[in-house]
mmCIF file of C-alpha atoms in Angstrom:
data_model
loop_
_atom_site.group_PDB
_atom_site.id
_atom_site.type_symbol
_atom_site.label_atom_id
_atom_site.label_comp_id
_atom_site.label_asym_id
_atom_site.label_seq_id
_atom_site.Cartn_x
_atom_site.Cartn_y
_atom_site.Cartn_z
ATOM 1 C CA MET A 742 -66.600 -29.141 -91.556
ATOM 2 C CA GLY A 743 -69.659 -31.357 -91.559
ATOM 3 C CA ASP A 744 -70.672 -33.435 -88.567
ATOM 4 C CA PRO A 745 -68.109 -33.087 -85.722
ATOM 5 C CA LEU A 746 -68.013 -36.829 -85.120
ATOM 6 C CA GLY A 747 -67.975 -37.817 -88.780
ATOM 7 C CA VAL A 748 -64.990 -38.211 -91.080
ATOM 8 C CA GLY A 749 -65.327 -34.637 -92.366
ATOM 9 C CA PRO A 750 -62.566 -32.910 -90.350
ATOM 10 C CA GLU A 751 -60.121 -35.733 -91.110
ATOM 11 C CA VAL A 752 -60.741 -36.006 -94.862
ATOM 12 C CA ILE A 753 -60.745 -32.224 -95.260
ATOM 13 C CA LEU A 754 -57.235 -31.948 -93.890
ATOM 14 C CA LYS A 755 -55.970 -35.013 -95.743
ATOM 15 C CA ALA A 756 -57.374 -33.590 -98.974
ATOM 16 C CA LEU A 757 -55.941 -30.087 -98.466
ATOM 17 C CA LEU A 758 -52.504 -31.557 -97.696
ATOM 18 C CA SER A 759 -52.567 -33.912 -100.677
ATOM 19 C CA LYS A 760 -50.378 -33.299 -103.722
ATOM 20 C CA GLU A 761 -53.513 -33.192 -105.875
ATOM 21 C CA VAL A 762 -55.023 -30.222 -104.022
ATOM 22 C CA ALA A 763 -52.213 -28.322 -102.269
ATOM 23 C CA GLY A 764 -51.506 -25.042 -104.044
ATOM 24 C CA LYS A 765 -54.449 -25.363 -106.409
ATOM 25 C CA VAL A 766 -57.072 -23.665 -104.215
ATOM 26 C CA ILE A 767 -57.245 -21.047 -101.488
ATOM 27 C CA PRO A 768 -59.166 -22.950 -98.794
ATOM 28 C CA ILE A 769 -61.110 -21.692 -95.819
ATOM 29 C CA VAL A 770 -62.572 -24.271 -93.450
ATOM 30 C CA VAL A 771 -65.761 -23.148 -91.756
ATOM 31 C CA GLY A 772 -65.821 -25.008 -88.475
ATOM 32 C CA VAL A 773 -64.626 -25.284 -84.897
ATOM 33 C CA PRO A 774 -60.866 -24.659 -84.447
ATOM 34 C CA SER A 775 -60.408 -27.107 -81.574
ATOM 35 C CA ILE A 776 -61.993 -29.907 -83.579
ATOM 36 C CA MET A 777 -59.856 -29.127 -86.613
ATOM 37 C CA ARG A 778 -56.716 -29.052 -84.427
ATOM 38 C CA LYS A 779 -57.646 -32.460 -83.085
ATOM 39 C CA ALA A 780 -58.025 -33.666 -86.659
ATOM 40 C CA ALA A 781 -54.622 -32.154 -87.540
ATOM 41 C CA ARG A 782 -52.985 -34.201 -84.798
ATOM 42 C CA LEU A 783 -54.853 -37.253 -86.037
ATOM 43 C CA VAL A 784 -53.402 -36.918 -89.535
ATOM 44 C CA GLY A 785 -49.867 -36.343 -88.319
ATOM 45 C CA GLY A 786 -49.741 -32.680 -87.403
ATOM 46 C CA ARG A 787 -48.706 -31.554 -90.891
ATOM 47 C CA ALA A 788 -51.253 -28.728 -90.937
ATOM 48 C CA SER A 789 -51.068 -25.552 -88.891
ATOM 49 C CA ILE A 790 -54.604 -24.578 -87.860
ATOM 50 C CA ARG A 791 -55.150 -20.854 -87.482
ATOM 51 C CA LEU A 792 -58.232 -18.833 -86.717
ATOM 52 C CA LEU A 793 -59.217 -16.612 -89.629
ATOM 53 C CA SER A 794 -59.913 -13.040 -88.637
ATOM 54 C CA GLY A 795 -61.860 -10.537 -90.705
ATOM 55 C CA GLY A 796 -60.316 -9.218 -93.882
ATOM 56 C CA LYS A 797 -57.461 -11.742 -94.071
ATOM 57 C CA VAL A 798 -58.873 -14.246 -96.529
ATOM 58 C CA HIS A 799 -55.793 -13.928 -98.746
ATOM 59 C CA GLU A 800 -53.617 -15.427 -96.010
ATOM 60 C CA ALA A 801 -55.372 -18.738 -96.532
ATOM 61 C CA SER A 802 -52.959 -19.420 -99.376
ATOM 62 C CA ASP A 803 -49.975 -19.765 -97.015
ATOM 63 C CA ALA A 804 -48.283 -23.141 -97.447
ATOM 64 C CA GLY A 805 -49.072 -25.637 -94.698
ATOM 65 C CA VAL A 806 -51.587 -23.304 -93.042
ATOM 66 C CA VAL A 807 -55.296 -24.125 -92.849
ATOM 67 C CA TYR A 808 -57.452 -21.187 -91.844
ATOM 68 C CA VAL A 809 -60.619 -21.890 -89.891
ATOM 69 C CA LEU A 810 -63.534 -19.488 -89.780
ATOM 70 C CA VAL A 811 -65.877 -19.913 -86.814
ATOM 71 C CA PRO A 812 -69.603 -19.403 -87.546
ATOM 72 C CA ARG A 813 -70.740 -16.184 -85.963
ATOM 73 C CA ASN A 814 -73.464 -17.777 -83.874
ATOM 74 C CA LEU A 815 -70.924 -20.187 -82.329
ATOM 75 C CA LEU A 816 -68.515 -17.484 -81.191
ATOM 76 C CA GLY A 817 -68.324 -17.345 -77.431
ATOM 77 C CA THR A 818 -69.882 -20.754 -76.889
ATOM 78 C CA GLY A 819 -66.986 -22.221 -74.942
ATOM 79 C CA GLU A 820 -68.531 -25.661 -74.536
ATOM 80 C CA LEU A 821 -68.599 -26.159 -78.293
ATOM 81 C CA MET A 822 -64.977 -25.046 -78.582
ATOM 82 C CA ARG A 823 -63.623 -27.666 -76.170
ATOM 83 C CA PRO A 824 -61.420 -30.281 -77.835
ATOM 84 C CA ILE A 825 -63.084 -33.503 -78.817
ATOM 85 C CA GLY A 826 -61.305 -36.588 -77.498
ATOM 86 C CA PRO A 827 -61.713 -40.156 -76.210
ATOM 87 C CA SER A 828 -63.058 -39.027 -72.858
ATOM 88 C CA ARG A 829 -65.720 -36.859 -74.443
ATOM 89 C CA ALA A 830 -66.518 -38.749 -77.623
ATOM 90 C CA GLY A 831 -69.239 -40.880 -76.071
ATOM 91 C CA GLU A 832 -70.726 -37.896 -74.297
ATOM 92 C CA PHE A 833 -70.699 -35.778 -77.452
ATOM 93 C CA ALA A 834 -72.092 -38.610 -79.555
ATOM 94 C CA SER A 835 -75.110 -38.844 -77.279
ATOM 95 C CA ARG A 836 -75.814 -35.156 -77.713
ATOM 96 C CA LEU A 837 -77.139 -35.372 -81.233
ATOM 97 C CA ALA A 838 -78.803 -31.994 -81.044
ATOM 98 C CA GLN A 839 -75.506 -30.254 -80.298
ATOM 99 C CA ARG A 840 -73.794 -31.969 -83.204
ATOM 100 C CA GLY A 841 -76.607 -30.967 -85.515
ATOM 101 C CA ALA A 842 -76.520 -27.373 -84.324
ATOM 102 C CA VAL A 843 -72.768 -27.087 -84.930
ATOM 103 C CA ALA A 844 -72.952 -28.646 -88.385
ATOM 104 C CA SER A 845 -75.927 -26.514 -89.389
ATOM 105 C CA ALA A 846 -74.204 -23.329 -88.226
ATOM 106 C CA CYS A 847 -71.198 -24.187 -90.400
ATOM 107 C CA VAL A 848 -73.377 -24.708 -93.473
ATOM 108 C CA LYS A 849 -75.166 -21.399 -92.953
ATOM 109 C CA GLU A 850 -71.926 -19.461 -92.492
ATOM 110 C CA ALA A 851 -70.271 -21.053 -95.524
ATOM 111 C CA ALA A 852 -73.294 -20.477 -97.739
ATOM 112 C CA GLY A 853 -73.321 -16.865 -96.617
ATOM 113 C CA LEU A 854 -69.718 -16.429 -97.763
ATOM 114 C CA CYS A 855 -70.669 -17.627 -101.230
ATOM 115 C CA ILE A 856 -73.845 -15.551 -101.387
ATOM 116 C CA ARG A 857 -71.892 -12.420 -100.424
ATOM 117 C CA GLY A 858 -69.166 -13.154 -102.967
ATOM 118 C CA ARG A 859 -66.472 -13.836 -100.365
ATOM 119 C CA ALA A 860 -65.962 -17.383 -101.682
ATOM 120 C CA SER A 861 -66.333 -18.791 -105.178
ATOM 121 C CA ALA A 862 -67.442 -22.318 -104.285
ATOM 122 C CA LEU A 863 -68.680 -24.389 -101.361
ATOM 123 C CA VAL A 864 -67.462 -27.924 -100.608
ATOM 124 C CA THR A 865 -69.310 -29.655 -97.789
ATOM 125 C CA ALA A 866 -68.296 -32.563 -95.603
ATOM 126 C CA PRO A 867 -71.078 -35.048 -94.734
ATOM 127 C CA LEU A 868 -73.870 -34.287 -92.297
ATOM 128 C CA SER A 869 -75.692 -36.642 -89.932
ATOM 129 C CA LYS A 870 -79.395 -36.650 -90.701
ATOM 130 C CA ALA A 871 -80.097 -37.933 -87.194
ATOM 131 C CA SER A 872 -78.251 -35.021 -85.562
ATOM 132 C CA LEU A 873 -79.954 -32.485 -87.839
ATOM 133 C CA GLY A 874 -83.296 -33.933 -86.848
ATOM 134 C CA ALA A 875 -82.408 -33.859 -83.152
ATOM 135 C CA ALA A 876 -81.413 -30.209 -83.484
ATOM 136 C CA GLY A 877 -84.766 -29.385 -85.043
ATOM 137 C CA ILE A 878 -83.169 -28.065 -88.232
ATOM 138 C CA GLY A 879 -86.120 -29.174 -90.330
ATOM 139 C CA HIS A 880 -84.016 -30.407 -93.251
ATOM 140 C CA SER A 881 -82.762 -33.880 -94.064
ATOM 141 C CA GLY A 882 -79.547 -32.764 -95.749
ATOM 142 C CA HIS A 883 -77.475 -30.101 -97.461
ATOM 143 C CA THR A 884 -79.553 -29.881 -100.639
ATOM 144 C CA GLU A 885 -82.753 -28.921 -98.868
ATOM 145 C CA MET A 886 -80.999 -26.660 -96.364
ATOM 146 C CA LEU A 887 -79.098 -24.743 -99.033
ATOM 147 C CA ARG A 888 -82.243 -24.371 -101.145
ATOM 148 C CA ASP A 889 -83.967 -22.498 -98.330
ATOM 149 C CA LEU A 890 -80.890 -20.534 -97.255
ATOM 150 C CA CYS A 891 -80.474 -19.247 -100.813
ATOM 151 C CA ARG A 892 -84.236 -18.836 -101.325
ATOM 152 C CA CYS A 893 -84.055 -20.929 -104.471
ATOM 153 C CA LYS A 894 -87.188 -22.112 -106.213
ATOM 154 C CA ASP A 895 -85.762 -25.559 -106.922
ATOM 155 C CA THR A 896 -82.569 -27.488 -106.294
ATOM 156 C CA LEU A 897 -81.432 -30.842 -107.609
ATOM 157 C CA MET A 898 -78.841 -33.433 -106.645
ATOM 158 C CA MET A 899 -76.460 -34.551 -109.387
ATOM 159 C CA PHE A 900 -73.674 -37.096 -108.909
ATOM 160 C CA ALA A 901 -70.771 -36.931 -111.325
ATOM 161 C CA ARG A 902 -67.550 -38.703 -112.136
ATOM 162 C CA GLY A 903 -66.014 -37.791 -115.456
ATOM 163 C CA LYS A 904 -68.678 -38.087 -118.161
ATOM 164 C CA HIS A 905 -70.999 -40.152 -115.960
ATOM 165 C CA ARG A 906 -73.642 -37.883 -114.410
ATOM 166 C CA VAL A 907 -76.883 -38.836 -112.659
ATOM 167 C CA SER A 908 -79.469 -36.447 -111.213
ATOM 168 C CA LEU A 909 -82.355 -37.372 -108.920
ATOM 169 C CA VAL A 910 -86.012 -36.378 -109.102
ATOM 170 C CA THR A 911 -86.655 -37.400 -105.473
ATOM 171 C CA THR A 912 -83.917 -37.565 -102.855
ATOM 172 C CA HIS A 913 -84.050 -38.296 -99.151
ATOM 173 C CA ILE A 914 -87.522 -39.743 -98.726
ATOM 174 C CA PRO A 915 -88.648 -43.262 -97.752
ATOM 175 C CA ILE A 916 -89.068 -45.614 -100.681
ATOM 176 C CA GLY A 917 -92.761 -45.951 -99.828
ATOM 177 C CA LYS A 918 -93.228 -42.227 -100.501
ATOM 178 C CA VAL A 919 -91.414 -42.072 -103.836
ATOM 179 C CA ARG A 920 -94.570 -42.496 -105.918
ATOM 180 C CA GLY A 921 -96.289 -39.683 -104.053
ATOM 181 C CA GLY A 922 -93.241 -37.488 -104.610
ATOM 182 C CA LEU A 923 -93.337 -37.902 -108.389
ATOM 183 C CA THR A 924 -95.358 -35.295 -110.240
ATOM 184 C CA ARG A 925 -95.207 -34.122 -113.830
ATOM 185 C CA ARG A 926 -93.860 -30.775 -112.731
ATOM 186 C CA ARG A 927 -91.180 -32.310 -110.513
ATOM 187 C CA VAL A 928 -89.945 -34.636 -113.240
ATOM 188 C CA GLU A 929 -90.030 -31.828 -115.789
ATOM 189 C CA ARG A 930 -88.148 -29.507 -113.429
ATOM 190 C CA ALA A 931 -85.495 -32.164 -112.809
ATOM 191 C CA ILE A 932 -84.993 -32.530 -116.556
ATOM 192 C CA MET A 933 -84.775 -28.770 -117.070
ATOM 193 C CA LEU A 934 -82.345 -28.216 -114.173
ATOM 194 C CA THR A 935 -80.148 -31.079 -115.344
ATOM 195 C CA SER A 936 -80.001 -29.669 -118.859
ATOM 196 C CA ARG A 937 -79.312 -26.157 -117.601
ATOM 197 C CA GLY A 938 -76.645 -27.440 -115.195
ATOM 198 C CA LEU A 939 -74.787 -29.153 -118.010
ATOM 199 C CA GLU A 940 -74.840 -25.909 -119.966
ATOM 200 C CA LEU A 941 -73.946 -23.576 -117.085
ATOM 201 C CA LEU A 942 -71.425 -25.656 -115.162
ATOM 202 C CA PHE A 943 -69.978 -28.081 -117.688
ATOM 203 C CA SER A 944 -70.221 -25.881 -120.813
ATOM 204 C CA ILE A 945 -72.054 -28.591 -122.767
ATOM 205 C CA PRO A 946 -74.195 -27.043 -125.526
ATOM 206 C CA ALA A 947 -77.435 -28.851 -126.348
ATOM 207 C CA PRO A 948 -76.901 -31.650 -123.788
ATOM 208 C CA ARG A 949 -78.497 -35.054 -124.369
ATOM 209 C CA LEU A 950 -80.454 -36.493 -121.453
ATOM 210 C CA ALA A 951 -81.778 -39.974 -120.675
ATOM 211 C CA VAL A 952 -84.706 -40.474 -118.291
ATOM 212 C CA LEU A 953 -85.259 -43.691 -116.338
ATOM 213 C CA SER A 954 -88.589 -45.373 -115.697
ATOM 214 C CA LEU A 955 -90.002 -45.863 -112.209
ATOM 215 C CA ASN A 956 -91.477 -49.355 -112.536
ATOM 216 C CA PRO A 957 -89.830 -52.631 -113.568
ATOM 217 C CA HIS A 958 -89.793 -53.154 -117.347
ATOM 218 C CA LYS A 959 -91.148 -49.627 -117.850
ATOM 219 C CA GLY A 960 -94.457 -50.736 -116.321
ATOM 220 C CA GLU A 961 -95.152 -53.582 -118.812
ATOM 221 C CA ASP A 962 -97.908 -51.596 -120.552
ATOM 222 C CA GLY A 963 -99.578 -50.811 -117.250
ATOM 223 C CA LEU A 964 -99.348 -54.270 -115.687
ATOM 224 C CA LEU A 965 -96.602 -53.126 -113.296
ATOM 225 C CA GLY A 966 -97.627 -49.480 -113.061
ATOM 226 C CA ARG A 967 -98.606 -46.527 -115.247
ATOM 227 C CA GLU A 968 -96.346 -43.773 -113.959
ATOM 228 C CA GLU A 969 -94.317 -43.937 -117.163
ATOM 229 C CA GLU A 970 -97.451 -43.037 -119.150
ATOM 230 C CA THR A 971 -99.117 -40.634 -116.735
ATOM 231 C CA VAL A 972 -96.176 -38.783 -115.175
ATOM 232 C CA ILE A 973 -92.785 -39.340 -116.781
ATOM 233 C CA ALA A 974 -93.600 -39.270 -120.507
ATOM 234 C CA PRO A 975 -95.784 -36.129 -120.267
ATOM 235 C CA ALA A 976 -93.012 -34.333 -118.342
ATOM 236 C CA MET A 977 -90.518 -35.332 -121.016
ATOM 237 C CA GLU A 978 -92.809 -33.967 -123.723
ATOM 238 C CA VAL A 979 -92.978 -30.583 -121.999
ATOM 239 C CA ALA A 980 -89.179 -30.468 -121.646
ATOM 240 C CA SER A 981 -88.796 -31.465 -125.297
ATOM 241 C CA ARG A 982 -91.076 -28.620 -126.400
ATOM 242 C CA LYS A 983 -88.798 -26.282 -124.450
ATOM 243 C CA GLY A 984 -85.838 -27.412 -126.501
ATOM 244 C CA VAL A 985 -84.280 -30.133 -124.344
ATOM 245 C CA SER A 986 -82.922 -33.256 -126.034
ATOM 246 C CA VAL A 987 -84.441 -35.985 -123.878
ATOM 247 C CA SER A 988 -84.918 -39.741 -124.462
ATOM 248 C CA GLY A 989 -86.719 -42.508 -122.578
ATOM 249 C CA PRO A 990 -88.077 -43.523 -120.252
ATOM 250 C CA PHE A 991 -85.609 -46.412 -120.174
ATOM 251 C CA ALA A 992 -85.889 -49.541 -118.042
ATOM 252 C CA ALA A 993 -83.531 -48.879 -115.156
ATOM 253 C CA ASP A 994 -82.391 -52.474 -114.616
ATOM 254 C CA SER A 995 -80.597 -52.783 -117.959
ATOM 255 C CA PHE A 996 -79.772 -49.180 -118.784
ATOM 256 C CA PHE A 997 -76.456 -49.025 -116.937
ATOM 257 C CA SER A 998 -75.384 -52.642 -117.374
ATOM 258 C CA ARG A 999 -75.564 -52.337 -121.159
ATOM 259 C CA GLY A 1000 -73.595 -49.102 -121.121
ATOM 260 C CA GLU A 1001 -76.428 -47.079 -122.662
ATOM 261 C CA TRP A 1002 -75.569 -44.168 -120.381
ATOM 262 C CA LYS A 1003 -72.431 -43.507 -122.452
ATOM 263 C CA ARG A 1004 -74.604 -42.117 -125.266
ATOM 264 C CA PHE A 1005 -75.894 -39.318 -123.032
ATOM 265 C CA ASP A 1006 -74.485 -36.352 -121.128
ATOM 266 C CA ALA A 1007 -76.561 -37.129 -118.035
ATOM 267 C CA VAL A 1008 -79.232 -39.479 -116.705
ATOM 268 C CA VAL A 1009 -82.321 -38.430 -114.741
ATOM 269 C CA ALA A 1010 -83.301 -41.084 -112.161
ATOM 270 C CA MET A 1011 -86.585 -41.176 -110.287
ATOM 271 C CA TYR A 1012 -85.305 -41.917 -106.787
ATOM 272 C CA HIS A 1013 -82.168 -42.026 -104.654
ATOM 273 C CA ASP A 1014 -80.907 -45.598 -104.901
ATOM 274 C CA GLN A 1015 -82.024 -46.072 -108.506
ATOM 275 C CA GLY A 1016 -79.485 -43.495 -109.581
ATOM 276 C CA LEU A 1017 -76.832 -43.709 -106.894
ATOM 277 C CA ILE A 1018 -76.151 -47.430 -106.932
ATOM 278 C CA ALA A 1019 -75.030 -47.060 -110.533
ATOM 279 C CA ALA A 1020 -73.283 -43.724 -109.902
ATOM 280 C CA LYS A 1021 -71.206 -45.132 -107.070
ATOM 281 C CA LEU A 1022 -70.415 -48.374 -108.865
ATOM 282 C CA ILE A 1023 -69.202 -46.491 -111.931
ATOM 283 C CA GLY A 1024 -67.648 -43.494 -110.130
ATOM 284 C CA GLY A 1025 -66.332 -45.298 -107.060
ATOM 285 C CA GLU A 1026 -64.924 -43.217 -104.213
ATOM 286 C CA ARG A 1027 -64.351 -40.318 -106.593
ATOM 287 C CA VAL A 1028 -68.012 -39.663 -107.385
ATOM 288 C CA THR A 1029 -69.014 -36.115 -106.465
ATOM 289 C CA ASN A 1030 -72.345 -34.643 -105.432
ATOM 290 C CA ILE A 1031 -73.238 -31.335 -107.109
ATOM 291 C CA THR A 1032 -76.232 -29.177 -106.183
ATOM 292 C CA LEU A 1033 -77.962 -27.703 -109.211
ATOM 293 C CA GLY A 1034 -80.142 -24.623 -108.810
ATOM 294 C CA LEU A 1035 -77.970 -22.670 -106.359
ATOM 295 C CA PRO A 1036 -76.477 -19.262 -107.228
ATOM 296 C CA PHE A 1037 -72.973 -20.674 -106.591
ATOM 297 C CA VAL A 1038 -71.005 -23.890 -107.063
ATOM 298 C CA ARG A 1039 -71.494 -26.507 -104.363
ATOM 299 C CA THR A 1040 -69.991 -29.989 -104.271
ATOM 300 C CA SER A 1041 -69.471 -32.733 -101.689
ATOM 301 C CA PRO A 1042 -68.056 -36.257 -101.508
ATOM 302 C CA GLY A 1043 -70.452 -39.038 -102.393
ATOM 303 C CA HIS A 1044 -70.120 -40.728 -98.989
ATOM 304 C CA GLY A 1045 -71.699 -40.178 -95.578
ATOM 305 C CA VAL A 1046 -70.391 -39.360 -92.091
ATOM 306 C CA ALA A 1047 -68.987 -42.914 -91.613
ATOM 307 C CA GLU A 1048 -69.044 -42.763 -87.829
ATOM 308 C CA ASN A 1049 -67.747 -46.341 -87.651
ATOM 309 C CA ILE A 1050 -64.332 -45.261 -88.933
ATOM 310 C CA ALA A 1051 -64.338 -41.592 -87.887
ATOM 311 C CA TRP A 1052 -61.517 -40.306 -85.673
ATOM 312 C CA LYS A 1053 -59.406 -43.407 -86.222
ATOM 313 C CA GLY A 1054 -57.091 -41.898 -88.818
ATOM 314 C CA ILE A 1055 -58.097 -44.390 -91.513
ATOM 315 C CA ALA A 1056 -60.654 -42.439 -93.551
ATOM 316 C CA GLU A 1057 -59.694 -42.131 -97.218
ATOM 317 C CA PRO A 1058 -59.806 -38.616 -98.697
ATOM 318 C CA GLN A 1059 -60.343 -39.449 -102.386
ATOM 319 C CA GLY A 1060 -63.980 -38.346 -102.325
ATOM 320 C CA MET A 1061 -63.110 -35.009 -100.726
ATOM 321 C CA ILE A 1062 -60.172 -34.484 -103.086
ATOM 322 C CA SER A 1063 -62.472 -34.994 -106.087
ATOM 323 C CA ALA A 1064 -65.119 -32.683 -104.621
ATOM 324 C CA ILE A 1065 -62.583 -29.897 -104.050
ATOM 325 C CA LEU A 1066 -60.976 -30.215 -107.471
ATOM 326 C CA LEU A 1067 -64.321 -30.308 -109.280
ATOM 327 C CA ALA A 1068 -65.579 -27.283 -107.341
ATOM 328 C CA ALA A 1069 -62.423 -25.364 -108.293
ATOM 329 C CA GLU A 1070 -62.716 -26.414 -111.931
ATOM 330 C CA LEU A 1071 -66.355 -25.368 -112.171
ATOM 331 C CA ALA A 1072 -65.801 -22.112 -110.290
ATOM 332 C CA ARG A 1073 -63.119 -21.047 -112.762
ATOM 333 C CA THR A 1074 -65.485 -21.249 -115.725
ATOM 334 C CA VAL A 1075 -68.792 -19.891 -114.415
ATOM 335 C CA ARG A 1076 -69.987 -16.380 -113.740
ATOM 336 C CA LEU A 1077 -71.591 -15.924 -110.327
ATOM 337 C CA PRO A 1078 -74.321 -15.723 -109.318
ATOM 338 C CA LEU A 1079 -75.544 -18.586 -111.473
ATOM 339 C CA LYS A 1080 -78.845 -17.871 -113.251
ATOM 340 C CA TRP A 1081 -81.025 -20.938 -113.674
ATOM 341 C CA ASP A 1082 -84.091 -19.409 -115.331
#
């Protein structure tokens, strides 16, 4: 469900009711029934929200019915089940910790379904990093939370739209800490996970990867930085010795504008905005976030909680539609649990 005051509940229902998605998946929404019913009224009341009881997962395929599974640790907490509305929105918005606790509980329950083989893929609506922090979750987003829930050694964010795919070495850290977050091992691991993800999820044999530089003009022979020589190139050499087809590092400012990315199956970027500005310009609203390294398929829309337009009935569902369809497509072709090493 994502953050209760984000666009998640609205775009989930709009996506599930869309012609593109309806009938193509068997959906279960992990969330709070009262909030999802409020969202159903917001989108025109075309969805019948029902509480999913144990052992009735198959019923989720009923036309027009959206089954909601309440996280176990939220059962019996009446305050959280109260409908959200205009009179309570301001109150609930000020209680960041409660929002974070609800959203986190949904992620944990949904991940558990996938781990136990009760679901074949996980699609997540956006979280609020501020509410997660207020709740003391200790994670800045889904990627880090799911990594620990699944006890994975490494996870990686990849954004995809068609043949355009970008993965990130560092993710949700301040720009001033990016250099400290780059190590040879981390860059090498990002390259290896990207290559393995293309093989496992997208069935691309011997994928070709491009790696971006960190500094302007690839460091200008050390004048603008030496990370390309001391960190990135050595990591690429290790990955190459392990059989990965990897090229670069390329200057990031011209790589996408000249269309060089079209020669490769994926691009490895050093930090969040370096990769995602291009990914979202090329992929638009349909770009999808995929978590590599998990034992199951996980996708999400490429946008955030968008509180400024949430609960107004105007949120567009294209990102969620793409995330659901890609998750279904990938889940049909992979064998779970996914083995990354």
